[in-house]
Tab-separated table of C-alpha atoms in Angstrom:
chain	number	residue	atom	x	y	z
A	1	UNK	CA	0.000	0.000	0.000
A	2	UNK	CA	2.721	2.305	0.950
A	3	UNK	CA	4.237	1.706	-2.246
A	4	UNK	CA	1.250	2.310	-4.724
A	5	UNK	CA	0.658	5.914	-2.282
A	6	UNK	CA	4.570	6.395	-3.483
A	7	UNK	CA	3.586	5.861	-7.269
A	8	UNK	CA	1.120	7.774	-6.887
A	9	UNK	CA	2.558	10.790	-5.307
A	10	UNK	CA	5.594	10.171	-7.851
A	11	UNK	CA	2.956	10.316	-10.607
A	12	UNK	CA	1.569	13.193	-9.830
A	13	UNK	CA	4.577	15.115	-9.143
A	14	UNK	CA	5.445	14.341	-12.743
A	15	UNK	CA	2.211	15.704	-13.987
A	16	UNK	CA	1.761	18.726	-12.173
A	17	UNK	CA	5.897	19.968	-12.780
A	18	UNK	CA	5.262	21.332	-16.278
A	19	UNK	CA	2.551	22.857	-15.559
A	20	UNK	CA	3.107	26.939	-14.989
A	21	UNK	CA	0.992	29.286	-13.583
A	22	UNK	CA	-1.256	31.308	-15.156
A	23	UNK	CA	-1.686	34.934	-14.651
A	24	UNK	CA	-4.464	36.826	-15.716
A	25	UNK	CA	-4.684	40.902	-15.989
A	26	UNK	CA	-8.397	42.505	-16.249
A	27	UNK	CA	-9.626	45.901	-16.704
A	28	UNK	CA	-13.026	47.251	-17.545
A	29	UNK	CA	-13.162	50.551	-19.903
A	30	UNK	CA	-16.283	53.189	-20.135
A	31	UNK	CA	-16.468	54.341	-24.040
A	32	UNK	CA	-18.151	57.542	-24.029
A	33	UNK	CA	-19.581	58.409	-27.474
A	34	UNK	CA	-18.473	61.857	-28.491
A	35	UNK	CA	-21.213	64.775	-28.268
A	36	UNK	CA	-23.361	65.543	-31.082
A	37	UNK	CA	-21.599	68.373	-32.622
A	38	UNK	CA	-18.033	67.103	-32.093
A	39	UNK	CA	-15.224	69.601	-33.505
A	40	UNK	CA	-18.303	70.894	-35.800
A	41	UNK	CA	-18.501	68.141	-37.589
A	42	UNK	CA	-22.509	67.878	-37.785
A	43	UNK	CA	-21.754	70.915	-40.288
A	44	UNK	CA	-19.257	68.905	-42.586
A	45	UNK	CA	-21.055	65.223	-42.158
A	46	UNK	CA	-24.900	65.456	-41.383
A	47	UNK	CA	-24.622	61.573	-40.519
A	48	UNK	CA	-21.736	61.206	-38.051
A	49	UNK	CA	-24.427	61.577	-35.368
A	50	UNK	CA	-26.297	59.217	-36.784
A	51	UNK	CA	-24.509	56.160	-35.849
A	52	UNK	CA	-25.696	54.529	-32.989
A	53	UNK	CA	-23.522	54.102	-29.521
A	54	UNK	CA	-23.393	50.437	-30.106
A	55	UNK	CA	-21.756	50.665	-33.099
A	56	UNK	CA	-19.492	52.863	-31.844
A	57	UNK	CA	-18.585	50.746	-28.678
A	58	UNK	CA	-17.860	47.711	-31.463
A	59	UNK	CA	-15.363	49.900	-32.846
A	60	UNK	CA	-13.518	50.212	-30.247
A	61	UNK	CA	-13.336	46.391	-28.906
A	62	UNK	CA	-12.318	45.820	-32.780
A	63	UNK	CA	-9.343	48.562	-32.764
A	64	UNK	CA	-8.644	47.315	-28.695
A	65	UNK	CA	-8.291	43.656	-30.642
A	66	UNK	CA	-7.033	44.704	-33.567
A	67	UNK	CA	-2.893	43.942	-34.672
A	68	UNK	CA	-1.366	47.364	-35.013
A	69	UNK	CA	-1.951	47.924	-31.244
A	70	UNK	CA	-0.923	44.647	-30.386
A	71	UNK	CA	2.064	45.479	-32.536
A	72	UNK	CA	3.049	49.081	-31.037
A	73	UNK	CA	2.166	47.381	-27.140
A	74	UNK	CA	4.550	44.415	-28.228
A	75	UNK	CA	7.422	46.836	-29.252
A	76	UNK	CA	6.963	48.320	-26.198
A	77	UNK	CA	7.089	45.796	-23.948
A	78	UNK	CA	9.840	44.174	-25.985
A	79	UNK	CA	8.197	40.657	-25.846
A	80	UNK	CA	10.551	39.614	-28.553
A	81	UNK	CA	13.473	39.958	-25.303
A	82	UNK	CA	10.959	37.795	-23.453
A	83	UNK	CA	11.428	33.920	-23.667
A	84	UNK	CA	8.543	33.190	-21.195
A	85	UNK	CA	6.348	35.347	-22.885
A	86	UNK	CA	6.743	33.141	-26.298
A	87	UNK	CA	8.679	30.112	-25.690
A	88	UNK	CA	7.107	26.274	-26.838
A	89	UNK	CA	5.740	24.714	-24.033
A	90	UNK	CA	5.218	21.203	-25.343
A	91	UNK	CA	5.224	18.570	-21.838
A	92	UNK	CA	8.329	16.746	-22.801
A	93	UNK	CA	10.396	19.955	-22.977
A	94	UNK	CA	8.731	21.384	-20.005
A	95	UNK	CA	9.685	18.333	-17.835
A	96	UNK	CA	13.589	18.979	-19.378
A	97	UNK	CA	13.657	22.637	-18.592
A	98	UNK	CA	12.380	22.107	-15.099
A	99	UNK	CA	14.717	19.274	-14.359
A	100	UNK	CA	17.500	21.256	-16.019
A	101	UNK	CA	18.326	18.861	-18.461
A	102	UNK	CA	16.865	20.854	-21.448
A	103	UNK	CA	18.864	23.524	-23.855
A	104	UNK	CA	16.802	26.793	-23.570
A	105	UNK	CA	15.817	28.431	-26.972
A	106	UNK	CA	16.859	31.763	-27.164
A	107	UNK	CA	15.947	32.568	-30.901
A	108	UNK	CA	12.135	34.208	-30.748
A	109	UNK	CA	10.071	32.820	-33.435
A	110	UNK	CA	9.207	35.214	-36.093
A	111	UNK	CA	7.088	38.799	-35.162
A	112	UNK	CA	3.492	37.550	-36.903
A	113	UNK	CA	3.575	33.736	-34.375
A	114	UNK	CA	4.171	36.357	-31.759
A	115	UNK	CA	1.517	38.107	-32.533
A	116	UNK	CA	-0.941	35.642	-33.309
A	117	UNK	CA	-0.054	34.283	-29.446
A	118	UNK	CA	-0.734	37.623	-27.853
A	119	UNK	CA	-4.055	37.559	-30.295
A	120	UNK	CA	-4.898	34.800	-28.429
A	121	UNK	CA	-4.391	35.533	-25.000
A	122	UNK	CA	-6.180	39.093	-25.560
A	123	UNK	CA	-9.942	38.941	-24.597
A	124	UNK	CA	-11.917	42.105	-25.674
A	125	UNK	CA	-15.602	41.961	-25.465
A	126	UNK	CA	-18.068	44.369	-24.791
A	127	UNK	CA	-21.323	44.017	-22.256
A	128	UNK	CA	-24.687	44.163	-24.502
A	129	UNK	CA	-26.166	47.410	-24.554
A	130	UNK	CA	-23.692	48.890	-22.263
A	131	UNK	CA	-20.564	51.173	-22.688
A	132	UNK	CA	-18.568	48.894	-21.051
A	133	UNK	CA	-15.900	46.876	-22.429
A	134	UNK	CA	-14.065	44.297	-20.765
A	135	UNK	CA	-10.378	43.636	-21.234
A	136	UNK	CA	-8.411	40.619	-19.977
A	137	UNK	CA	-4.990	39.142	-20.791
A	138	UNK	CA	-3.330	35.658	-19.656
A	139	UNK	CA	0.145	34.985	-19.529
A	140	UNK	CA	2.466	32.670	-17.607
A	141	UNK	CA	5.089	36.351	-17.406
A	142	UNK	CA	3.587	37.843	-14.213
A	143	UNK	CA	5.072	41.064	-15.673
C-alpha cells in the first residue's frame, strides 16, 4: 500500500511539474460616445451623429483587438526579449527545462507567431447594450 501511495505521489509530481501558472490581468473601460456636434462636424457630415452608440462601442473592442496595437504594445514591452512570454511549451520539454536537463531556446520565433499568441491571450468583449468593455490578458510572465 505504501508503495502504490509512493507511485502515486511520484505520478503526480510528474504531472503537475510542467505545468506553470497562469496569470491573468483585467480591466473594464467606459467608451463615451463623443457629443453631437463634435469639432463641428454635424456641419461637414450630417450623418456622423447618426450612428448609434453600439456601433461605436464595437469599434472600439475591434481597434482594442485589432494587430497594429498589439504590434506598437509588443514593441513596447519588448516581448521579442521575453522567452517566457513566447517560448514552446510542449510537456516533454517542459519536464527537461524544469529538471535542467533541457537547452533553452533563445531565438524568438518570427514577429506575426508572436503576434498571433498575444491575439490569443487578448480577450476584448463588450457588455450588450452597455458602454462597457471588458479587457483581460493571460500569460504565464507575471510582468
Amino acid at each position: 500500500m505504501l508503495a502504490v501511495a509512493a507511485g502515486c505521489a511520484g505520478i503526480s509530481y510528474l504531472i503537475t511539474l510542467p505545468q506553470r501558472p497562469v496569470y491573468r490581468a483585467e480591466t473594464a473601460i467606459e467608451i463615451q460616445h463623443p457629443n453631437e456636434n463634435f469639432l463641428n462636424l454635424k456641419d461637414f457630415d450630417p450623418g456622423f451623429a447618426a450612428g448609434s452608440a453600439e456601433s461605436y462601442v464595437e469599434a472600439q473592442v475591434k481597434i482594442l483587438h485589432g494587430e497594429e496595437l498589439l504590434d506598437r504594445t509588443a514593441s513596447k514591452l519588448r516581448v521579442q526579449e521575453r522567452p517566457d512570454m513566447w517560448r514552446d511549451v510542449s510537456l516533454l520539454s517542459a519536464w527537461k527545462n524544469r529538471l535542467g536537463l533541457g537547452r533553452r531556446s533563445h531565438t524568438a520565433p518570427p514577429r506575426d507567431e508572436i503576434l498571433a499568441n498575444l491575439k490569443d491571450a487578448l480577450v476584448v468583449r463588450s457588455a450588450p447594450q452597455s458602454r462597457i468593455i471588458d479587457v483581460q490578458f493571460e500569460s504565464t510572465d507575471p510582468h
